[in-house]
Short mmCIF file of C-alpha atoms in Angstrom, two decimals:
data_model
loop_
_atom_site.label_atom_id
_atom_site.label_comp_id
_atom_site.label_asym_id
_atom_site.label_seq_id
_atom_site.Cartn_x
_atom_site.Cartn_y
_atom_site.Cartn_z
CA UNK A 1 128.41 -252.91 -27.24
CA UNK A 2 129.45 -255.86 -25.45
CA UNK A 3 130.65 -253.99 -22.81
CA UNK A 4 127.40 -251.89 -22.33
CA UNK A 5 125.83 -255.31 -22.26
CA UNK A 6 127.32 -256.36 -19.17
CA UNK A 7 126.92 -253.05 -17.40
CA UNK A 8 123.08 -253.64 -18.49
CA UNK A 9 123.40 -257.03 -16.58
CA UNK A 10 125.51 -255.45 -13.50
CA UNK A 11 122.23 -253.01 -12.80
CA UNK A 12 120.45 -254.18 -9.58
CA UNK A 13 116.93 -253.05 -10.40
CA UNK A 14 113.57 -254.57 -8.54
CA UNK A 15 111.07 -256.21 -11.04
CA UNK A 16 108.35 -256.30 -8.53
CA UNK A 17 108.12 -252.99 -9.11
CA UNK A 18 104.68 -251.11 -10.61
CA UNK A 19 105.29 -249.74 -13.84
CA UNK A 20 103.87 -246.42 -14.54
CA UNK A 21 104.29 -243.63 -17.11
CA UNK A 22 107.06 -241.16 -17.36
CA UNK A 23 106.85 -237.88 -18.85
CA UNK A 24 108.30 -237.43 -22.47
CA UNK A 25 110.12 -234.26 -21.15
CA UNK A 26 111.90 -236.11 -18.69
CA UNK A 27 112.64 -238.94 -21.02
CA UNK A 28 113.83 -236.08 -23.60
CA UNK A 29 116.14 -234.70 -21.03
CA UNK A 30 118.04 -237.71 -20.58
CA UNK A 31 117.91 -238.81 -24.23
CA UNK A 32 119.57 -235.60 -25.42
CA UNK A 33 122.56 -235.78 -22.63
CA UNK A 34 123.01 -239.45 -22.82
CA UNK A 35 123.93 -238.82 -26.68
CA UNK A 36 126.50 -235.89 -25.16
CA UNK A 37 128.27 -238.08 -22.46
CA UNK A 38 131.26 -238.52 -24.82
CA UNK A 39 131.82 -234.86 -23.64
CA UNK A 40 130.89 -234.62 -20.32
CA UNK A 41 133.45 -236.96 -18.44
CA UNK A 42 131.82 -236.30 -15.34
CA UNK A 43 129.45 -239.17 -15.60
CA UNK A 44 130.17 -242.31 -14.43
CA UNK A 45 130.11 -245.43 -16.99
CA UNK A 46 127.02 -246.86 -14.93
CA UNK A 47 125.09 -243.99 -14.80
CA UNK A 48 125.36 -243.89 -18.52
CA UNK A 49 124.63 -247.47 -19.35
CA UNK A 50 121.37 -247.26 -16.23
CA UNK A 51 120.36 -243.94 -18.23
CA UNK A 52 120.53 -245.91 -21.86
CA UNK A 53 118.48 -248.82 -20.35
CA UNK A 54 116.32 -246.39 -18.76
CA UNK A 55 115.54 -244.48 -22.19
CA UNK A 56 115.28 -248.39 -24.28
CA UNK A 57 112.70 -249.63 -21.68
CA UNK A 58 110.42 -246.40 -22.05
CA UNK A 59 110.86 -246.24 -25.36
CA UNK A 60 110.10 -250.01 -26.55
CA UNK A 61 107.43 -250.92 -23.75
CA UNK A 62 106.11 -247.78 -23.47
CA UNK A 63 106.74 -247.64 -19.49
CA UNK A 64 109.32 -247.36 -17.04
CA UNK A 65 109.62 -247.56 -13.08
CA UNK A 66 108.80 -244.58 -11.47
CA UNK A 67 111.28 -245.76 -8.13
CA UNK A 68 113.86 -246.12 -9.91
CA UNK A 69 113.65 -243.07 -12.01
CA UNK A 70 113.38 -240.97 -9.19
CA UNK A 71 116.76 -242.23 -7.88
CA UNK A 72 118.43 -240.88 -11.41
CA UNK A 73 119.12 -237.50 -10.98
CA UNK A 74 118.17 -235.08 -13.76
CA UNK A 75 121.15 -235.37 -16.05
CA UNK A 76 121.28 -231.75 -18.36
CA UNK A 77 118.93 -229.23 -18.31
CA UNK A 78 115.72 -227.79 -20.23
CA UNK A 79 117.90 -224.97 -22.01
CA UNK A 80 119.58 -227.69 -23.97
CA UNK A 81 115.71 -228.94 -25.58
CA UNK A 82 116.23 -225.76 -27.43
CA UNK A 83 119.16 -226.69 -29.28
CA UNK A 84 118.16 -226.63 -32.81
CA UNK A 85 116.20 -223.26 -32.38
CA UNK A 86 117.87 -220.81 -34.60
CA UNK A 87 117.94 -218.69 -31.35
CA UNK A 88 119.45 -220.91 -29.57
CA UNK A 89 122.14 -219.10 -27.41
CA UNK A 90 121.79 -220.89 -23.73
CA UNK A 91 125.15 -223.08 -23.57
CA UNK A 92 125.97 -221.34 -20.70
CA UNK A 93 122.68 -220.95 -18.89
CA UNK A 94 122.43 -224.29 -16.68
CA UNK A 95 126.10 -223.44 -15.00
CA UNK A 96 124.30 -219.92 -13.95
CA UNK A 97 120.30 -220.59 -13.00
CA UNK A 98 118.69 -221.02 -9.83
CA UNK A 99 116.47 -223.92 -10.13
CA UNK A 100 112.73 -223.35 -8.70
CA UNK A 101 110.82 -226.21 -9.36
CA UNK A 102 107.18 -224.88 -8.51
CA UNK A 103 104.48 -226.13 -10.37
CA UNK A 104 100.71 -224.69 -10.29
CA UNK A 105 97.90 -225.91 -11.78
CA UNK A 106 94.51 -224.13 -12.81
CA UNK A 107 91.91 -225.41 -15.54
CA UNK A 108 93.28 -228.58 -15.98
CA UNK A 109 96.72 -226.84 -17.33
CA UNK A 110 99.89 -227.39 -15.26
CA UNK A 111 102.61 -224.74 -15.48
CA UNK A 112 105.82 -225.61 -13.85
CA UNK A 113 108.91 -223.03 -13.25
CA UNK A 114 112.08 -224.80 -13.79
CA UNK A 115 114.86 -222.52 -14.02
CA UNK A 116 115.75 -218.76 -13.99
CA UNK A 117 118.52 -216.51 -14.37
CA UNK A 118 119.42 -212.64 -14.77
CA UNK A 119 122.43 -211.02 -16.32
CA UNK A 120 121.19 -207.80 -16.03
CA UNK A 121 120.65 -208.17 -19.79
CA UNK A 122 117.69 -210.16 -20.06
CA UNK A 123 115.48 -212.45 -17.35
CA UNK A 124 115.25 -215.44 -18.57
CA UNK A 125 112.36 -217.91 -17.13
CA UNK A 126 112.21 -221.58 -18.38
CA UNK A 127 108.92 -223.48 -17.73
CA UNK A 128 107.20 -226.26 -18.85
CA UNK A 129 103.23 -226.08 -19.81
CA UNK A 130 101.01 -229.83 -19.69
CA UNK A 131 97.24 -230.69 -20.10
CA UNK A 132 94.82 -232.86 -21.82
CA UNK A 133 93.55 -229.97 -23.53
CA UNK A 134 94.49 -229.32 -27.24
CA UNK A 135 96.99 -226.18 -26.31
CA UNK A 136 98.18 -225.80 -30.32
CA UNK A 137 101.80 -225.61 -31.28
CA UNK A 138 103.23 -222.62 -29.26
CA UNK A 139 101.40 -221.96 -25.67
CA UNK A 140 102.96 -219.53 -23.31
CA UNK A 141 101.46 -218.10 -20.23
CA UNK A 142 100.16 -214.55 -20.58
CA UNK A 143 99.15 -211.89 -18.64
CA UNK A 144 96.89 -209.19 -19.61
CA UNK A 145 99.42 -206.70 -17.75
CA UNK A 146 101.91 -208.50 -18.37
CA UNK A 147 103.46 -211.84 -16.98
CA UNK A 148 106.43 -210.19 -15.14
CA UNK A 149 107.05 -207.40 -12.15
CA UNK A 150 109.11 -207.14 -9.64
CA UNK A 151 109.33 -204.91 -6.64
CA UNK A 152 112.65 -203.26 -7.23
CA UNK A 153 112.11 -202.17 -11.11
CA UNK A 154 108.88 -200.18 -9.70
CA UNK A 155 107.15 -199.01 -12.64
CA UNK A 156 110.09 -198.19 -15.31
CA UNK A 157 109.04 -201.35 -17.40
CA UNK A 158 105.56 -201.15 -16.66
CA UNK A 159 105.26 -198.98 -20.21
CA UNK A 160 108.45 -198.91 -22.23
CA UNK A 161 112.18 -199.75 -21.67
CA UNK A 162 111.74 -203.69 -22.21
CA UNK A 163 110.77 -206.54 -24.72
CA UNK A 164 109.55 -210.19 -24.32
CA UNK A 165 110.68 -212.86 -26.64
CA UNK A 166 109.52 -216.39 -26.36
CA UNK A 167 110.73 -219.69 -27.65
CA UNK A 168 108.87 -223.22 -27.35
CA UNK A 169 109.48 -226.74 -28.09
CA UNK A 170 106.52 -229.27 -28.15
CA UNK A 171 107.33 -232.22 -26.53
CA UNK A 172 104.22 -234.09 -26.97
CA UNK A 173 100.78 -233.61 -27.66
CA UNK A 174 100.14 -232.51 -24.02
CA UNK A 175 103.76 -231.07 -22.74
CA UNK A 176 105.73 -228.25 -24.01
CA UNK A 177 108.51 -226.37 -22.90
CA UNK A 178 109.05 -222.52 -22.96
CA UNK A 179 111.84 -220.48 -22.73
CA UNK A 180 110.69 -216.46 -21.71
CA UNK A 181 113.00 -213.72 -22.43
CA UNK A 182 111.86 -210.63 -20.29
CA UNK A 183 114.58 -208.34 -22.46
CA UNK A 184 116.14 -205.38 -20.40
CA UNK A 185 116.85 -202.83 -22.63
CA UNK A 186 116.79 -199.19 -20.96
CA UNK A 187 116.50 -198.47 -17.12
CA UNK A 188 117.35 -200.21 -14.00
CA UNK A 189 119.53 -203.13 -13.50
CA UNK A 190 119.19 -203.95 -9.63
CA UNK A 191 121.41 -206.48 -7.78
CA UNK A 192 118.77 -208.58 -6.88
CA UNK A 193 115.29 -208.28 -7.71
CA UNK A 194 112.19 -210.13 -6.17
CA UNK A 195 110.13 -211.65 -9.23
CA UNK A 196 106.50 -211.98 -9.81
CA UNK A 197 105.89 -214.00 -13.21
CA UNK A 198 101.79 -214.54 -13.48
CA UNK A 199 99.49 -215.44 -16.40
CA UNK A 200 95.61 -215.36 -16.24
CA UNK A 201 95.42 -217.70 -19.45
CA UNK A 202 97.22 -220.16 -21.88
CA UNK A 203 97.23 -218.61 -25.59
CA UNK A 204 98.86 -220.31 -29.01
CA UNK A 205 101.23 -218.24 -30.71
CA UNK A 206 100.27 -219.40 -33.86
CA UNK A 207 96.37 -218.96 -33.08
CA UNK A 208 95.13 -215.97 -30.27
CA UNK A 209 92.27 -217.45 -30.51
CA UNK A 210 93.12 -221.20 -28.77
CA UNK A 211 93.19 -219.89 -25.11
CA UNK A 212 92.81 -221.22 -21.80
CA UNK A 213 91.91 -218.82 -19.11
CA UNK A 214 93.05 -219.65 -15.51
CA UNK A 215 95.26 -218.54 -12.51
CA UNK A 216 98.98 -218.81 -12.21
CA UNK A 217 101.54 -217.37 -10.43
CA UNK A 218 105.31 -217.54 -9.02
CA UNK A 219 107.02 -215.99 -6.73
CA UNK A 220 110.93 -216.48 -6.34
CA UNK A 221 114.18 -213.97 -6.19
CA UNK A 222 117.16 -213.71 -8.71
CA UNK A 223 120.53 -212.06 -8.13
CA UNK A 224 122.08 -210.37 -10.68
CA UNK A 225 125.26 -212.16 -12.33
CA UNK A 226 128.66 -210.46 -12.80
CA UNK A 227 129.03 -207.98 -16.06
CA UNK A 228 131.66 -205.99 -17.81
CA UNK A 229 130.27 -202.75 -19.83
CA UNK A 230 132.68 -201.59 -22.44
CA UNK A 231 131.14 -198.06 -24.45
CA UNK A 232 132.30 -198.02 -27.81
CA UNK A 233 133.86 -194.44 -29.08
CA UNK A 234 131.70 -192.71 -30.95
CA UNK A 235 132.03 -194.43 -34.79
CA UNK A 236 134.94 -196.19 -34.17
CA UNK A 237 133.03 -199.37 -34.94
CA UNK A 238 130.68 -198.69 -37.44
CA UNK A 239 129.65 -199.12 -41.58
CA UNK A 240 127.93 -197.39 -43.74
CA UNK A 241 126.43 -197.41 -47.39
CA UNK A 242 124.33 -195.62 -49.80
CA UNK A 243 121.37 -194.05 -47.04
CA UNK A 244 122.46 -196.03 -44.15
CA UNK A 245 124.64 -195.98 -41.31
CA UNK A 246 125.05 -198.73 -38.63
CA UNK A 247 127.49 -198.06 -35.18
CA UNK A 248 128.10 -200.46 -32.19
CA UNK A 249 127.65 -197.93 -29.17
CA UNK A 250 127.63 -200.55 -26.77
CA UNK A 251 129.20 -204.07 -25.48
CA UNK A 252 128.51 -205.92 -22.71
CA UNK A 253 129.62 -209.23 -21.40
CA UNK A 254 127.55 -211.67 -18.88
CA UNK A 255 129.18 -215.09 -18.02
CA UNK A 256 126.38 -216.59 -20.25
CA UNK A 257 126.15 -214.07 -23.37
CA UNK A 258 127.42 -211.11 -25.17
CA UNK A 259 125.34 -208.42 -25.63
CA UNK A 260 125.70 -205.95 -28.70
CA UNK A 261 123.83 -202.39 -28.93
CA UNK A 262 123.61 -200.37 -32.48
CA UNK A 263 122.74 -197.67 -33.56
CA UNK A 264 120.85 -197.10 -36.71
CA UNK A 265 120.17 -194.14 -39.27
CA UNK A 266 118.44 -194.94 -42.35
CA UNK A 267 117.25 -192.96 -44.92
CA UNK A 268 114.24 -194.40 -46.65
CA UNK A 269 113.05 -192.42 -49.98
CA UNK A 270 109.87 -192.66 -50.96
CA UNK A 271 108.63 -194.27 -54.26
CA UNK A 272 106.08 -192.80 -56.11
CA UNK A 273 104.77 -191.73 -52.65
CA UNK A 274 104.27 -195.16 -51.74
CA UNK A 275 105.20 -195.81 -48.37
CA UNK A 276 108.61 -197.96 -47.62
CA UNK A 277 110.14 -199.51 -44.40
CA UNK A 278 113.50 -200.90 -43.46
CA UNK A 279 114.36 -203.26 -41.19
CA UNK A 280 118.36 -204.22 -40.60
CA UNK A 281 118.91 -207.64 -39.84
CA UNK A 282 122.40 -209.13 -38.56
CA UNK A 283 124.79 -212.04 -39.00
CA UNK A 284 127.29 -213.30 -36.48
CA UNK A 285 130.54 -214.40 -36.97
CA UNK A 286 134.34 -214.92 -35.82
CA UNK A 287 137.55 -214.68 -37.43
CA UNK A 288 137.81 -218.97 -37.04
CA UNK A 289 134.54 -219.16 -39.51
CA UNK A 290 132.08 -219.79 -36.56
CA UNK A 291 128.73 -218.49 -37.03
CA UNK A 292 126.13 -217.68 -34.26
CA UNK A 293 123.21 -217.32 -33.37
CA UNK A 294 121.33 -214.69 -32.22
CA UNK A 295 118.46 -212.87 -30.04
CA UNK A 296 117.72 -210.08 -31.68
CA UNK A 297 115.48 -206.58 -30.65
CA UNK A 298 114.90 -204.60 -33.52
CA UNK A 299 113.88 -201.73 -32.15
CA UNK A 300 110.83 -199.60 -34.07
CA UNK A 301 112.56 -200.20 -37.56
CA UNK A 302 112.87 -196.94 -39.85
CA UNK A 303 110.19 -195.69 -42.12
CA UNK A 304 109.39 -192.81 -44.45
CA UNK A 305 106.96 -191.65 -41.94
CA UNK A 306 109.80 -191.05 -39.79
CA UNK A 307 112.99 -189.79 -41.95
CA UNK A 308 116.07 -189.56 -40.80
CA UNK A 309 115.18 -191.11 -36.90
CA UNK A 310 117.80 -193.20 -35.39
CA UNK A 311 116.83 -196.50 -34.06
CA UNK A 312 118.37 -198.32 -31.48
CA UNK A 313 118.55 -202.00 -31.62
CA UNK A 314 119.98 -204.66 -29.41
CA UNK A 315 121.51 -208.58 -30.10
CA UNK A 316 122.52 -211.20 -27.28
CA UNK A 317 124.46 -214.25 -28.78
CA UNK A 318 126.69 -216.56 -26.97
CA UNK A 319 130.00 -216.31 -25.20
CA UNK A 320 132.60 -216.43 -27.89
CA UNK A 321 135.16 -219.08 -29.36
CA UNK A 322 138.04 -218.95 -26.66
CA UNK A 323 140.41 -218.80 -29.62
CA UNK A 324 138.61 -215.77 -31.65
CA UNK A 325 140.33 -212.33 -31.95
CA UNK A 326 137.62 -210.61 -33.54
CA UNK A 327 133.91 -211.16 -34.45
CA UNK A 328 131.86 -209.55 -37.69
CA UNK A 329 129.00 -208.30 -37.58
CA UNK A 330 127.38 -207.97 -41.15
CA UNK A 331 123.69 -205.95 -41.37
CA UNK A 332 121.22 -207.51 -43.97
CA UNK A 333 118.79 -204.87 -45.41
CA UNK A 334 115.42 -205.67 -45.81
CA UNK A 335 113.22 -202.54 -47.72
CA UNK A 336 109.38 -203.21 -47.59
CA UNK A 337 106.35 -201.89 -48.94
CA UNK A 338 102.86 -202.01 -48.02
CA UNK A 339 101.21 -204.88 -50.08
CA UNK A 340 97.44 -204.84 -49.74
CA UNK A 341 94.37 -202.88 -47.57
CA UNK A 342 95.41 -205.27 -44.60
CA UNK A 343 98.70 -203.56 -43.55
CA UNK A 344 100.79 -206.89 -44.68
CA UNK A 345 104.42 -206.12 -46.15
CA UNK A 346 106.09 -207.18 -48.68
CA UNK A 347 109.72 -207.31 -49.92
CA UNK A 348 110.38 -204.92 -52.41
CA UNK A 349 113.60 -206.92 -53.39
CA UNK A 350 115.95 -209.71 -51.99
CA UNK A 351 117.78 -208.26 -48.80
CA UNK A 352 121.28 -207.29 -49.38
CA UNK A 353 124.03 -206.91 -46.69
CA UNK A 354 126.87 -203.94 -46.62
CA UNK A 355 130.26 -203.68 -45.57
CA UNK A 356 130.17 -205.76 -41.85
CA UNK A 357 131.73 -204.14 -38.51
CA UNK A 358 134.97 -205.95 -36.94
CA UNK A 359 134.76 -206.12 -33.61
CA UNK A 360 138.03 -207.05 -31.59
CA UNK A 361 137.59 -209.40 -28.96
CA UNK A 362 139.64 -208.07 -25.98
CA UNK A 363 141.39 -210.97 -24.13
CA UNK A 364 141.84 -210.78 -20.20
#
């Protein structure tokens, strides 16, 4: 400490300077890094103690110098505010995005584009979402056709062929950040494709009915990064148990994730002619005991309405331990029934997982 001390006292800052507020996202940013720079010997010893002064004046006086913040520059990156998400799978994501930096506002909401990237895999948008207004727990920008096109996919994901998953963090009672997955599941992968991501209102994920109608759009191009396809021999990596069978048909590798495809063919039997579902849920891990987590499509799930239809399902985790051979794959079984007049479901018992696949990791 005492040496952090006199680094403190080294800093040349002007006092004369007008203090003004500083956004808690920014002030998150640097918190969460600072706490990392053990790893990251990149950064200089001043930087880190002007960065821990920086964070201790904001946080104790409730202000900071807007000058001298803008001479920082941004240490880290708005994947990493996701970190505890049980989804989280971005290590890799900063080294990889373009950074856009375009901000719009409409309706007293300000939407800002950080950073984007696309693996072929998925499209992956990060942006950050501020206002007065009370925007709930989970806002995301929405479109009623959508919130993304471009030119060069024409209209194969206009209907079918894609997903969107969304994951947000609220920073404060006015800022939030989002992280839009624009999933590419079946259809064309261009080189580079010319993106149009739009939203004619703010809605809460937890309640449809806390909107924000307005106009916002962004306009910015994404090449495609590097990937290796490997198409898995027809049940050659697979397991199966009593009415089910589960096969990896498909792996492919991006320099930020791993992407697994399944198949899956379920029988579900009917109880008393009482309708039943199943939905297959996986866990992720290596031979070295690391778990991971996942991003997970689950496809249309199997049903006694439709017996004996395969499903196909898709999950994107991180890249792998350098020192793993092989990663398991275990499918947890879920088996619902309807429970009431309103179409909720219910468990019919605890899930149960079966035999899990071994995939060998193949080194280069």
């Amino acid at each position: 400490m005492k040496k952090l001390y006199e680094q403190f006292n080294r800093v040349n800052i002007n006092i004369n300077i007008e203090p003004m507020e500083v956004s808690t996202l920014e002030k998150e940013r640097i918190k969460k890094n600072v706490m990392k720079t053990k790893k990251k010997k990149h950064l200089t010893r001043n930087l880190v103690a002007v960065a821990t002064f920086f964070i201790a004046s904001s946080i104790t006086i409730g202000y900071t110098f807007p000058t001298f913040a803008a001479n920082i520059p941004i240490i880290g990156n708005i994947f990493e505010l996701f970190i505890d998400d049980e989804r989280y799978v971005f290590d890799n994501y900063n080294e990889h995005s373009k950074n856009i930096e375009m901000s719009q506002a409409s309706n007293d909401v300000e939407v800002t584009v950080t950073d984007a990237v696309y693996d072929g895999e998925n499209i992956t948008i990060a942006y950050t979402i501020k206002s007065e207004r009370n925007l709930g727990e989970r806002p995301i920008l929405e479109g009623e056709d959508g919130e993304l096109t471009a030119d060069e996919f024409g209209n194969r994901y206009k209907y079918s062929g894609y997903a969107t998953n969304y994951i947000v963090q609220k920073i404060n009672d006015n800022e939030y950040a989002v992280l839009y997955i624009f999933e590419l599941l079946e259809g064309s992968k261009p080189e580079e494709v010319h993106i149009n991501f739009r939203g004619d209102r703010i809605v809460d994920l937890n309640n449809g009915n806390n909107s924000v109608a307005g106009n916002w759009a962004f306009n910015f191009n994404l090449a495609k990064l590097e990937s290796e396809t490997q198409l898995i021999t027809k049940d050659s990596m697979k397991t199966e148990a009593e009415g089910l069978k589960v096969a990896v048909t498909k792996i492919t590798k991006t320099p930020i994730s791993t992407a697994l495809y399944f198949s899956e063919e379920v029988l579900v039997a009917k109880d008393d002619g009482d309708w039943r579902g199943v939905l297959i849920d996986y866990i992720m891990s290596d031979n070295l005991g690391n778990e991971y987590n996942i991003v997970h499509f689950r496809g249309a799930g199997h049903s006694t309405d439709f017996e004996g239809r395969k499903n196909f399902s898709r999950i994107i985790a991180k890249s792998f331990d350098e020192q793993a051979t092989s990663i398991m794959i275990t499918p947890v079984v879920g088996v619902y029934k309807i429970k009431d007049s309103t179409g909720a479901l219910e468990l019919i018992k605890e899930p149960y997982t079966i035999k899990p696949i071994i995939v060998p990791i193949h080194k280069e």
